[in-house]
Coordinates of C-alpha atoms in Angstrom, one line a residue:
X1 CA 0.0 0.0 -0.6
X2 CA 1.5 3.3 -0.9
X3 CA 1.7 6.2 2.2
X4 CA 0.8 9.6 1.2
X5 CA 3.8 11.4 2.4
X6 CA 2.2 15.5 1.6
X7 CA -1.2 15.9 3.1
X8 CA -3.0 19.1 2.2
X9 CA -5.5 19.3 5.1
X10 CA -7.7 23.0 5.4
X11 CA -8.3 24.5 8.8
X12 CA -10.4 27.5 9.5
X13 CA -8.6 29.6 11.4
X14 CA -9.2 33.1 9.3
X15 CA -11.9 33.9 12.5
X16 CA -8.4 34.6 14.6
X17 CA -8.5 37.1 16.5
X18 CA -12.3 36.4 17.3
X19 CA -14.8 39.4 18.4
X20 CA -14.6 38.8 22.0
X21 CA -17.9 39.1 23.7
X22 CA -19.1 40.4 27.4
X23 CA -16.7 38.2 29.5
X24 CA -14.5 39.1 32.5
X25 CA -12.2 41.8 32.0
X26 CA -9.3 39.0 32.6
X27 CA -10.6 36.4 30.0
X28 CA -10.3 39.3 27.2
X29 CA -7.5 40.0 28.0
X30 CA -5.6 37.0 28.0
X31 CA -7.4 35.7 24.8
X32 CA -6.4 38.5 23.0
X33 CA -2.7 37.7 24.5
X34 CA -3.3 34.5 22.6
X35 CA -4.8 35.7 19.8
X36 CA -1.5 37.6 18.7
X37 CA 0.7 34.9 19.6
X38 CA -1.1 32.6 17.4
X39 CA -1.2 35.1 14.5
X40 CA 3.0 35.1 15.0
X41 CA 3.0 31.4 15.4
X42 CA 4.1 31.2 19.0
X43 CA 1.4 28.1 19.7
X44 CA 3.3 27.4 22.9
X45 CA 2.9 30.7 24.2
X46 CA -1.3 31.0 23.0
X47 CA -1.5 28.4 24.7
X48 CA -0.8 29.4 27.9
X49 CA -2.6 32.6 26.9
X50 CA -6.0 30.5 26.3
X51 CA -5.4 28.1 29.4
X52 CA -5.1 30.9 31.7
X53 CA -7.7 32.8 29.9
X54 CA -10.0 29.3 30.3
X55 CA -9.0 28.9 33.9
X56 CA -10.6 32.7 35.4
X57 CA -14.0 31.3 32.5
X58 CA -13.8 27.5 31.7
X59 CA -17.3 28.1 29.6
X60 CA -15.1 30.6 27.7
X61 CA -16.2 29.9 24.4
X62 CA -13.5 31.4 21.9
X63 CA -10.8 30.6 24.4
X64 CA -12.0 26.9 23.8
X65 CA -12.4 27.1 20.4
X66 CA -8.7 29.3 20.3
X67 CA -6.9 26.9 22.3
X68 CA -7.9 23.5 20.1
X69 CA -7.0 25.2 17.1
X70 CA -3.5 25.8 18.4
X71 CA -3.6 22.6 20.5
X72 CA -3.2 21.3 16.4
X73 CA -1.0 23.1 15.7
X74 CA 1.4 21.5 18.2
X75 CA -0.1 18.0 16.9
X76 CA -1.6 17.5 20.3
X77 CA -4.7 16.0 18.5
X78 CA -6.2 14.1 21.0
X79 CA -6.4 16.9 23.7
X80 CA -7.4 19.8 20.3
X81 CA -10.2 16.9 20.5
X82 CA -11.8 17.2 23.9
X83 CA -11.7 21.6 23.4
X84 CA -13.6 21.4 20.0
X85 CA -15.9 18.9 22.0
X86 CA -16.1 21.6 24.6
X87 CA -17.0 24.5 22.3
X88 CA -19.9 22.5 20.8
X89 CA -21.2 22.2 23.9
X90 CA -21.9 26.2 24.2
X91 CA -24.9 27.7 24.1
X92 CA -26.3 30.2 21.4
X93 CA -23.5 29.0 18.4
X94 CA -24.3 30.1 15.2
X95 CA -23.9 27.8 11.9
X96 CA -21.1 29.2 10.2
X97 CA -19.4 28.9 13.8
X98 CA -21.1 25.1 14.9
X99 CA -19.8 24.1 10.8
X100 CA -15.9 25.8 11.7
X101 CA -15.9 23.6 14.8
X102 CA -17.3 20.4 13.2
X103 CA -13.9 21.0 10.5
X104 CA -11.9 21.3 12.8
X105 CA -12.0 18.4 14.9
X106 CA -12.2 16.6 12.2
X107 CA -8.7 17.6 11.0
X108 CA -7.8 16.7 14.5
X109 CA -10.0 13.0 14.1
X110 CA -8.0 12.3 10.5
X111 CA -4.6 13.0 12.2
X112 CA -5.0 11.5 14.6
X113 CA -5.7 8.3 12.9
X114 CA -2.6 9.2 10.4
X115 CA -0.6 8.4 13.4
X116 CA -1.2 5.2 14.2
X117 CA 1.3 2.4 12.3
X118 CA -1.2 1.0 10.6
X119 CA -4.4 1.9 8.3
X120 CA -7.0 -0.2 10.3
X121 CA -6.0 1.0 14.0
X122 CA -7.2 4.4 12.9
X123 CA -10.9 3.3 11.2
X124 CA -12.3 4.7 14.9
X125 CA -10.5 8.1 14.1
X126 CA -11.4 8.1 10.6
X127 CA -15.2 7.4 10.5
X128 CA -15.4 10.5 13.1
X129 CA -13.4 12.3 10.9
X130 CA -16.3 11.3 8.3
X131 CA -19.4 12.1 10.4
X132 CA -17.7 15.7 11.0
X133 CA -17.2 16.7 7.6
X134 CA -21.1 15.3 7.2
X135 CA -22.0 17.8 9.5
X136 CA -19.7 20.8 8.9
X137 CA -21.0 20.5 4.8
X138 CA -24.7 20.2 6.9
X139 CA -24.1 23.8 7.9
X140 CA -22.0 25.0 5.2
X141 CA -22.9 23.3 2.4
X142 CA -20.8 25.6 -0.4
X143 CA -17.6 25.1 2.0
X144 CA -15.0 23.5 -1.1
X145 CA -12.6 23.2 1.4
X146 CA -14.2 21.0 4.1
X147 CA -15.6 18.9 1.5
X148 CA -11.9 18.3 0.2
X149 CA -11.0 16.9 3.4
X150 CA -14.6 14.5 3.5
X151 CA -13.2 13.4 0.3
X152 CA -10.0 12.6 1.6
X153 CA -11.0 11.4 4.5
X154 CA -13.2 8.3 3.2
X155 CA -10.0 7.3 1.4
X156 CA -8.6 6.5 4.4
X157 CA -11.3 5.1 6.3
X158 CA -11.6 2.6 2.6
X159 CA -8.0 2.0 3.4
X160 CA -8.7 1.1 6.7
X161 CA -11.4 -1.1 6.2
X162 CA -9.7 -2.7 3.6
X163 CA -6.7 -3.4 5.9
X164 CA -9.0 -5.1 8.4
X165 CA -10.9 -6.9 6.2
X166 CA -7.2 -8.6 5.1
X167 CA -6.3 -9.4 8.7
X168 CA -10.3 -10.5 9.7
X169 CA -9.8 -13.3 7.5
X170 CA -6.3 -14.3 8.3
X171 CA -7.3 -14.3 11.3
X172 CA -10.6 -16.5 10.8
X173 CA -8.5 -19.0 8.9
X174 CA -6.2 -19.8 12.2
X175 CA -9.4 -20.5 13.9
X176 CA -10.6 -23.1 11.7
X177 CA -7.8 -24.9 11.4
X178 CA -7.6 -24.9 15.2
X179 CA -11.1 -26.4 15.2
X180 CA -10.0 -28.9 12.6
X181 CA -7.5 -29.9 15.5
X182 CA -9.8 -30.4 18.8
X183 CA -12.4 -31.7 16.5
X184 CA -9.4 -35.0 15.7
X185 CA -8.3 -34.7 19.1
X186 CA -11.6 -35.7 20.6
X187 CA -12.8 -38.5 18.1
X188 CA -14.2 -40.8 21.0
X189 CA -13.9 -38.6 24.1
X190 CA -17.5 -38.0 24.2
X191 CA -16.8 -39.1 28.2
X192 CA -15.4 -34.9 28.0
X193 CA -18.2 -33.4 27.0
X194 CA -19.5 -33.3 30.3
X195 CA -17.0 -32.0 31.8
X196 CA -16.5 -29.0 28.7
X197 CA -20.0 -27.5 29.6
X198 CA -19.4 -27.0 33.3
X199 CA -16.3 -24.3 32.5
X200 CA -18.3 -23.1 29.5
X201 CA -20.9 -22.4 32.7
X202 CA -18.0 -21.3 35.2
X203 CA -16.5 -19.6 31.9
X204 CA -19.4 -17.4 31.5
X205 CA -20.1 -16.9 35.3
X206 CA -16.6 -15.2 35.4
X207 CA -17.2 -13.4 32.1
X208 CA -20.8 -12.3 33.6
X209 CA -18.7 -11.2 36.9
X210 CA -15.8 -9.4 34.6
X211 CA -18.6 -7.2 33.3
X212 CA -20.3 -6.7 36.2
X213 CA -16.8 -5.0 37.3
X214 CA -16.0 -3.5 34.3
X215 CA -19.4 -1.6 34.4
X216 CA -18.0 -0.6 38.4
X217 CA -14.7 0.5 37.5
X218 CA -16.1 2.7 34.7
X219 CA -19.1 4.5 36.9
X220 CA -15.4 4.7 39.9
X221 CA -13.6 6.1 36.4
X222 CA -16.1 8.6 35.4
X223 CA -16.4 10.2 38.8
X224 CA -13.0 10.3 39.5
X225 CA -12.7 12.0 36.2
X226 CA -14.7 14.8 36.5
X227 CA -13.6 15.2 40.3
X228 CA -10.1 15.5 38.8
X229 CA -11.0 17.8 35.6
X230 CA -10.3 21.1 37.1
X231 CA -7.1 19.8 38.8
X232 CA -6.1 18.3 35.6
X233 CA -6.7 21.6 33.9
X234 CA -4.9 24.1 36.2
X235 CA -1.8 21.0 35.7
X236 CA -1.6 22.1 31.9
X237 CA -1.8 25.5 32.7
X238 CA 1.6 24.9 34.7
X239 CA 2.8 22.9 32.2
X240 CA 2.6 25.3 29.1
X241 CA 4.0 28.0 31.6
X242 CA 6.9 25.8 31.9
X243 CA 7.3 24.9 28.0
X244 CA 7.1 29.0 27.3
X245 CA 9.7 29.7 30.0
X246 CA 12.0 27.0 28.3
X247 CA 11.2 28.2 24.9
X248 CA 11.7 31.5 25.7
X249 CA 15.5 31.3 27.4
X250 CA 16.2 29.0 24.1
X251 CA 14.5 32.3 21.9
X252 CA 16.9 34.8 24.1
X253 CA 19.7 32.6 24.0
X254 CA 20.0 32.4 20.0
X255 CA 18.9 35.8 19.5
X256 CA 16.8 35.3 16.9
X257 CA 14.0 38.2 16.7
X258 CA 10.4 37.2 16.5
X259 CA 9.4 37.6 12.3
X260 CA 6.1 40.0 12.1
X261 CA 2.5 38.6 12.8
X262 CA 1.1 37.7 9.7
X263 CA -2.8 37.3 8.8
X264 CA -3.2 33.3 8.7
X265 CA -6.7 32.5 6.4
X266 CA -6.3 28.7 5.6
X267 CA -3.7 25.8 6.1
X268 CA -2.7 24.7 3.2

């Protein structure tokens, strides 16, 4: 299978800096700072500012959306998806805003799938990308950028499905061989059937118990996740600040001049 070396994804960032609503002065201040750093392509610094804005107001839609964009630029696709999710949950979004978020979340899903070693392992991400692009097109049917990305995501999904089917066929052949071996070895051993049935019943009971335990663990994990969400956001903010300080020290040491900000409209 040929690997595609050059991938064109179209990321909507023309809205940066987005118009600021009546939020707290600190949220507006940090969001504006993040927008300036983003336009200067200092994505680590922009991340710090957006996280600070969200630390003041976790419901700030524009900070959530912009943070998703800057995490995408840093190839932190799973994190960017989380913030696009939160941005979509905010009330009062226009169709254009929802379309842009879905488009960019589709980009993150697609890039996350392409990071997998095998195409088949990224099938779930490719399917999510297709879903997001389709939903974005429903809101903005004339958007050629989204239509292009949708076509590419479908191609990747098809490759993943084909590879999964090939792997599945090989696994089925191995299972059939094992079954034939079992049949040959068990001819004339009817006295073992009762023991096998008992073992199956025990296994079923064990599986049921395991399922119950898994459900209990998922419920506990869900509660713990809710409790730790605020703590994780604070830790990420601290980490982003540290990374920003390190990068600043490196820039000062090399005496690199910062390029003048430029308006980025699309990621070609």
